[in-house]
Coordinates of C-alpha atoms in Angstrom, one line a residue:
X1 CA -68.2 316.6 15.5
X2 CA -65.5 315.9 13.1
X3 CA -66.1 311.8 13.7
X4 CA -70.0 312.4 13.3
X5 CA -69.6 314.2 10.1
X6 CA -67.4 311.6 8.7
X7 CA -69.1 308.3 9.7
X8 CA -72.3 309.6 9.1
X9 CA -71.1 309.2 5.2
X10 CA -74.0 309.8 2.5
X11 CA -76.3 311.2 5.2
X12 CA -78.2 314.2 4.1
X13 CA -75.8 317.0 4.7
X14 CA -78.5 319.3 6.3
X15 CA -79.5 316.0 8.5
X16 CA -75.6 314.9 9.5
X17 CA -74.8 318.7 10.3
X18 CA -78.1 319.0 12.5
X19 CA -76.9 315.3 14.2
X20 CA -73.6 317.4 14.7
X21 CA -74.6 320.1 16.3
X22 CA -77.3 319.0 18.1
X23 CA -74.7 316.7 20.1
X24 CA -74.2 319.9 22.0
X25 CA -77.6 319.6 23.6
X26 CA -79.2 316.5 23.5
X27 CA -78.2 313.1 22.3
X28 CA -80.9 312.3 20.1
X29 CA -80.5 308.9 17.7
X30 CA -79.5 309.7 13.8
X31 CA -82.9 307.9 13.0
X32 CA -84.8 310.2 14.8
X33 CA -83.6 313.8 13.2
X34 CA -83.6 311.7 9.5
X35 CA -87.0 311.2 10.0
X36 CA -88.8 314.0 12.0
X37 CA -86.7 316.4 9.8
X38 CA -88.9 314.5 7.0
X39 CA -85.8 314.2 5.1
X40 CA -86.2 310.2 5.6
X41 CA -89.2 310.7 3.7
X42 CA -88.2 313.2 0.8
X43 CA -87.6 312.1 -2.5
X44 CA -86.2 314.3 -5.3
X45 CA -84.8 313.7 -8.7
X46 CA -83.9 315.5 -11.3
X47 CA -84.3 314.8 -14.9
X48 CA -80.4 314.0 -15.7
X49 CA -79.8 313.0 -11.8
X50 CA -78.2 316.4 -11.3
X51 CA -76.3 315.9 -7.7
X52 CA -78.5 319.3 -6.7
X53 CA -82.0 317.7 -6.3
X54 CA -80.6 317.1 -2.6
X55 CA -80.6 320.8 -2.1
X56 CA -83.6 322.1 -4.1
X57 CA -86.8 322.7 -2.2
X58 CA -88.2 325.1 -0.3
X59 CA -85.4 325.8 2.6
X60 CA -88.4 327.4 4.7
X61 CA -88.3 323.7 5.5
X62 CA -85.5 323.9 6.9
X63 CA -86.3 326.0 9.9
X64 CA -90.0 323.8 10.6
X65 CA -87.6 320.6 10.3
X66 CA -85.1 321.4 13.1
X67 CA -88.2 322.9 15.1
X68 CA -90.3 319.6 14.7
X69 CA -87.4 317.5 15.8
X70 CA -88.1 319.8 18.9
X71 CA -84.9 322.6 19.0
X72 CA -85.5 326.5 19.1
X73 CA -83.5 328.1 16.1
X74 CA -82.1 331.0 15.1
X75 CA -81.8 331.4 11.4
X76 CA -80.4 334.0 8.8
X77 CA -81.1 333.4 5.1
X78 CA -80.5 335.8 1.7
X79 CA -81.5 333.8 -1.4
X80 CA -79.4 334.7 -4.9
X81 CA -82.3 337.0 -5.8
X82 CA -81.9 338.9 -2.6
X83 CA -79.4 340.8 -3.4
X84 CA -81.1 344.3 -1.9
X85 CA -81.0 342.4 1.3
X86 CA -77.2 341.3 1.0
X87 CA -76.0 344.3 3.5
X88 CA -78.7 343.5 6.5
X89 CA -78.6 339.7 6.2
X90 CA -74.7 339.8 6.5
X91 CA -74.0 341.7 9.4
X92 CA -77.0 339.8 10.8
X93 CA -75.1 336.4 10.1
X94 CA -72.2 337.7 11.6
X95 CA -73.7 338.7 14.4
X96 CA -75.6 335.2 14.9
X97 CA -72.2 333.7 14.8
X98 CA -70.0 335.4 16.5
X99 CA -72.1 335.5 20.1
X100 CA -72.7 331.8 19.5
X101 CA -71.7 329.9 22.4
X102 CA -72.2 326.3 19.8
X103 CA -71.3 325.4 16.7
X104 CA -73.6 326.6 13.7
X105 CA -75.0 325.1 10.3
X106 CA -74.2 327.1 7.0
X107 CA -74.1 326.7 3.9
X108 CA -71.3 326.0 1.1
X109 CA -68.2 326.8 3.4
X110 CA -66.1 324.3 1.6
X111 CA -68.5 323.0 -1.4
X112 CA -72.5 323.4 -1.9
X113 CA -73.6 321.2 0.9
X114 CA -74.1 321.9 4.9
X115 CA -71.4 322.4 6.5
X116 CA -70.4 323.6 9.9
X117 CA -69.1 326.5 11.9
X118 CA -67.0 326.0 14.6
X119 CA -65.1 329.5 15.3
X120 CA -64.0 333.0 14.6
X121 CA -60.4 334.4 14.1
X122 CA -60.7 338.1 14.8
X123 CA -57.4 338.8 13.9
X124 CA -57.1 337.2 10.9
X125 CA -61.1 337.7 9.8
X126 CA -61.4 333.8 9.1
X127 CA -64.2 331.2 10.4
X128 CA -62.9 328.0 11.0
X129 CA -65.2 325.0 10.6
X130 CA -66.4 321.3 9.5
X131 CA -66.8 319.9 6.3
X132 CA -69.1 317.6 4.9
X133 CA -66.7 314.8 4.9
X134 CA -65.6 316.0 8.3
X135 CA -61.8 317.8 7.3
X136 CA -61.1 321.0 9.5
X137 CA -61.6 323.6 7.1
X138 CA -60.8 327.4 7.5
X139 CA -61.8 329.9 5.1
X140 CA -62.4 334.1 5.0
X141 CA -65.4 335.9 6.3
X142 CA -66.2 337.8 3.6
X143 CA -66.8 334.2 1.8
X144 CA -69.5 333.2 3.6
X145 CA -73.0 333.2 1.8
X146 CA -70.4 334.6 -1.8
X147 CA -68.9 330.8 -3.0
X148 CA -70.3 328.4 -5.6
X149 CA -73.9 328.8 -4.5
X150 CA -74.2 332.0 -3.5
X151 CA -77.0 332.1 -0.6
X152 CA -76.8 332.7 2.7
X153 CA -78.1 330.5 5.2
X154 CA -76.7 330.3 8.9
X155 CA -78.5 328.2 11.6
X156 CA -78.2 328.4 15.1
X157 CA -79.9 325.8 17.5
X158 CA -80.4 327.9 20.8
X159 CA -81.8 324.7 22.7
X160 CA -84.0 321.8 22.7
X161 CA -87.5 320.7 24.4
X162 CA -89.1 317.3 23.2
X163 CA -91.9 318.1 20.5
X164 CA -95.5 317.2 21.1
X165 CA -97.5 315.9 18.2
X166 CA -94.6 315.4 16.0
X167 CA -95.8 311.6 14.8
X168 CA -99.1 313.5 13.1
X169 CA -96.8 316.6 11.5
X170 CA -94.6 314.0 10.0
X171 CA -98.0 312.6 8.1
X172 CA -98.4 316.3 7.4
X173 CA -95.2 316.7 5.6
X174 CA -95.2 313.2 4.3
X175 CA -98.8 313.8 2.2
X176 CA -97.5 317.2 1.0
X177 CA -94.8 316.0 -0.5
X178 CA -96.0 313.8 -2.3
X179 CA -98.5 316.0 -3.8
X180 CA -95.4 318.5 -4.4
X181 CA -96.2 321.2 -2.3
X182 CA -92.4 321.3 -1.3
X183 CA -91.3 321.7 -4.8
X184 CA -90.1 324.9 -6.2
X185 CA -88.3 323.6 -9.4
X186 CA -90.6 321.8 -11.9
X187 CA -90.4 319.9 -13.7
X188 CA -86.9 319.3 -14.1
X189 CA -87.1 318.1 -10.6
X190 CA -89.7 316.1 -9.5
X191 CA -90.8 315.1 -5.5
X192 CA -92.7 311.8 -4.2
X193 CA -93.2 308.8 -5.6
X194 CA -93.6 310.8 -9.1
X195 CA -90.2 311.2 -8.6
X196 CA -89.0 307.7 -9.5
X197 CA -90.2 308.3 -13.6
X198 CA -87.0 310.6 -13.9
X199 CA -85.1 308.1 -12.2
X200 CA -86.0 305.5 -14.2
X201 CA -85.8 307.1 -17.4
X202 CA -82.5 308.1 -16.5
X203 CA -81.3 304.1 -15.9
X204 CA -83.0 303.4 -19.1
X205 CA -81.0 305.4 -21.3
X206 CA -77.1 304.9 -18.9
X207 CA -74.7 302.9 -20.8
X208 CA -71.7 303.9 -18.6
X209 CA -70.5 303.7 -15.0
X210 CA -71.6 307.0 -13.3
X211 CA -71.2 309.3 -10.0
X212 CA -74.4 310.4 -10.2
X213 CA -76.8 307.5 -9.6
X214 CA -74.3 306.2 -7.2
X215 CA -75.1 309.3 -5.5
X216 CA -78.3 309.0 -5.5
X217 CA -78.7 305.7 -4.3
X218 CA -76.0 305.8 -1.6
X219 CA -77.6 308.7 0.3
X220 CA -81.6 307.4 -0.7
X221 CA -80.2 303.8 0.9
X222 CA -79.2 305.2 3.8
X223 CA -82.0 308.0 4.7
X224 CA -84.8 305.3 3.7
X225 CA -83.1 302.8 6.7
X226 CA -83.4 305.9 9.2
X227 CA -86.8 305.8 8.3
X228 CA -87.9 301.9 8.8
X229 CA -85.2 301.9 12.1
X230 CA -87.6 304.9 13.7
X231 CA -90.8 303.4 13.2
X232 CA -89.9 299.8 14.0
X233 CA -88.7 301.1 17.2
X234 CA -91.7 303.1 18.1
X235 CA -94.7 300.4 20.5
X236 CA -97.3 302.0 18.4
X237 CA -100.1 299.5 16.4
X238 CA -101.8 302.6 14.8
X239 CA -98.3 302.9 12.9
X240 CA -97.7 299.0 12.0
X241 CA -98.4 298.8 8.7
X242 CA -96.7 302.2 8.0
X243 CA -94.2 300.1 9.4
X244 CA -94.4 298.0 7.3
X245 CA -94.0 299.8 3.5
X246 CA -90.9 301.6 5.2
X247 CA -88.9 298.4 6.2
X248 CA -90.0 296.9 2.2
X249 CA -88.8 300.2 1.1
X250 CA -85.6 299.8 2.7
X251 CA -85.1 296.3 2.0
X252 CA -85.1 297.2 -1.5
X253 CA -82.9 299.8 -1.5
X254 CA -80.6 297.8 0.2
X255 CA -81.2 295.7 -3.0
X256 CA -80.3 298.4 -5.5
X257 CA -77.0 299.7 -3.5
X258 CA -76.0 296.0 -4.1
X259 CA -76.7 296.0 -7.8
X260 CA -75.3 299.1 -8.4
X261 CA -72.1 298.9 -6.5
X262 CA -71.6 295.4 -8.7
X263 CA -68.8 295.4 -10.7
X264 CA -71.5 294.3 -13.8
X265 CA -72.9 297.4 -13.9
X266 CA -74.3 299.2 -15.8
X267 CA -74.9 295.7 -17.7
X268 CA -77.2 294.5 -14.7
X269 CA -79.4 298.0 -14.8
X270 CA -82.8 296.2 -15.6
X271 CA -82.4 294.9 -12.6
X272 CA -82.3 297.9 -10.7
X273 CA -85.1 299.8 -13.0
X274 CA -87.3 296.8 -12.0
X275 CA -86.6 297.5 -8.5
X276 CA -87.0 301.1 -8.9
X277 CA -90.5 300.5 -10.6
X278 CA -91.5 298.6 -7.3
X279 CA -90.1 301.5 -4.8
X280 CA -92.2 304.1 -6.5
X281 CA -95.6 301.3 -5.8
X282 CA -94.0 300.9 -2.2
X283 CA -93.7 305.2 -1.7
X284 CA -97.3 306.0 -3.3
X285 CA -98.5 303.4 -0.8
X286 CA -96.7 305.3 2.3
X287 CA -98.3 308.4 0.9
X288 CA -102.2 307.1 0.9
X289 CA -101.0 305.6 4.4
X290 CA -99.6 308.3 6.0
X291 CA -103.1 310.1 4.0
X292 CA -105.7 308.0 5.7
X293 CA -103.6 308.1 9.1
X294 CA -103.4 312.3 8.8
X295 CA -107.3 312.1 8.1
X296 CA -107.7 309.9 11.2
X297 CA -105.9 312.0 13.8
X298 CA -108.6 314.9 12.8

């Protein structure tokens, strides 16, 4: 698990982790959980880039995501304005946990991303686990759900049976996305293909190199190919010219990882905004696609 959370590099941190873990059951391709998860598909920004749009939606997803890729789940959550359930949602976690016979999904063991759990030190009241970047990390138990981001959120997959129907959900998620129905933090944030006007804006106005919008297109390079690898692998015509937007998609973020790992940048940025202005056309078209196929499977 180590070596998947380490070559797995910008990955989604929820996605990688799920990859991970889910090695214990099945081995399912890293295409397939980016893109039934729907994170393939999601597209948050914020404003200023803020690192944390990759972590701000509503994490009820989270559950529906690991159940449409076709795994049972147990899950234990306590948001930061939960406090009254702090006590029950603790012992619960530890209980989850410790009677695990697998290794578990949390959150912010190391720093706010998805991380893993690996074991328990009774003696010495630790967990032991992975970190994003895939280090051996140990750390109290009294820390978990009480770090930088304080909210509790402890998955355990339970086991796996191959989903029916999972083809038409992902149009599901895809269309309400778009229309921001995931969203739970506008309008700094924005989700979809609307999403790309903060991006933009942001370029517009960067006169300096930047960690942020390397971020961003690192890890939106690299969930967008999981994407255009699942379909083009799938022998279905009704899904060809899906197909289609997602490999141009990908193609052109391919082209803006280039530009912006270029040792001209920021001084080539128009460039990248003019690519940027054609992957928002590209994403509002796989939204009215993935629309008119939704519509069709009724």
């Amino acid at each position: 698990m180590n070596n998947t959370m380490k070559k797995l590099g910008y990955t989604h941190s929820f996605v990688k982790s799920l990859k991970a873990v889910s090695e214990c059951f099945v081995d399912i391709p890293i295409e397939t959980i980016a893109s039934l998860s729907g994170f393939s598909f999601r597209t948050i920004v914020h404003k200023d880039l803020c690192l944390s749009a990759m972590s701000v939606f509503d994490w009820s997803l989270l559950k529906q995501s690991a159940e449409d890729i076709g795994f049972e789940v147990a899950l234990v959550t306590r948001l930061w304005n939960e406090e009254h359930l702090e006590v029950e949602r603790r012992e619960k976690a530890y209980s989850v946990i410790e009677k695990s016979k697998y290794p578990l999904i949390a959150w912010d063991l190391s720093i706010p991303e998805w991380e893993l759990i690996t074991g328990f030190d009774s003696k010495n009241s630790t967990y032991k686990g992975i970190s994003v970047s895939g280090e051996d990390i140990t750390f109290e138990r009294s820390e978990l759900g009480r770090r930088e981001i304080p909210i509790l959120f402890v998955m355990a997959l339970k086991g796996y049976k191959k989903p029916d129907g999972a083809l038409m959900k992902l149009m599901d998620l895809i269309v309400n996305h778009h229309e921001e129905k995931e969203a739970i933090a506008l309008p700094d944030y924005r989700e979809g293909f609307r999403a790309y006007d903060y991006w933009i804006d942001y370029m517009k106005t960067l006169d300096k190199d930047d960690f942020e919008s390397r971020y961003y297109f690192e890890t939106y390079t690299v969930m967008k190919s999981y994407a255009a690898s699942y379909f083009s692998q799938l022998d279905n015509p009704e899904f060809d010219d899906f197909c289609g937007l997602l490999k141009h998609l990908s193609v052109l973020y391919g082209n803006m990882l280039k530009h912006r790992k270029d040792e001209s940048f920021p001084n080539n940025k128009d460039i990248i905004i003019e690519y940027l202005k054609e992957a928002k056309t590209i994403e509002e078209k796989i939204y009215l696609e993935a629309k008119d196929l939704q519509a069709s499977s009724v």
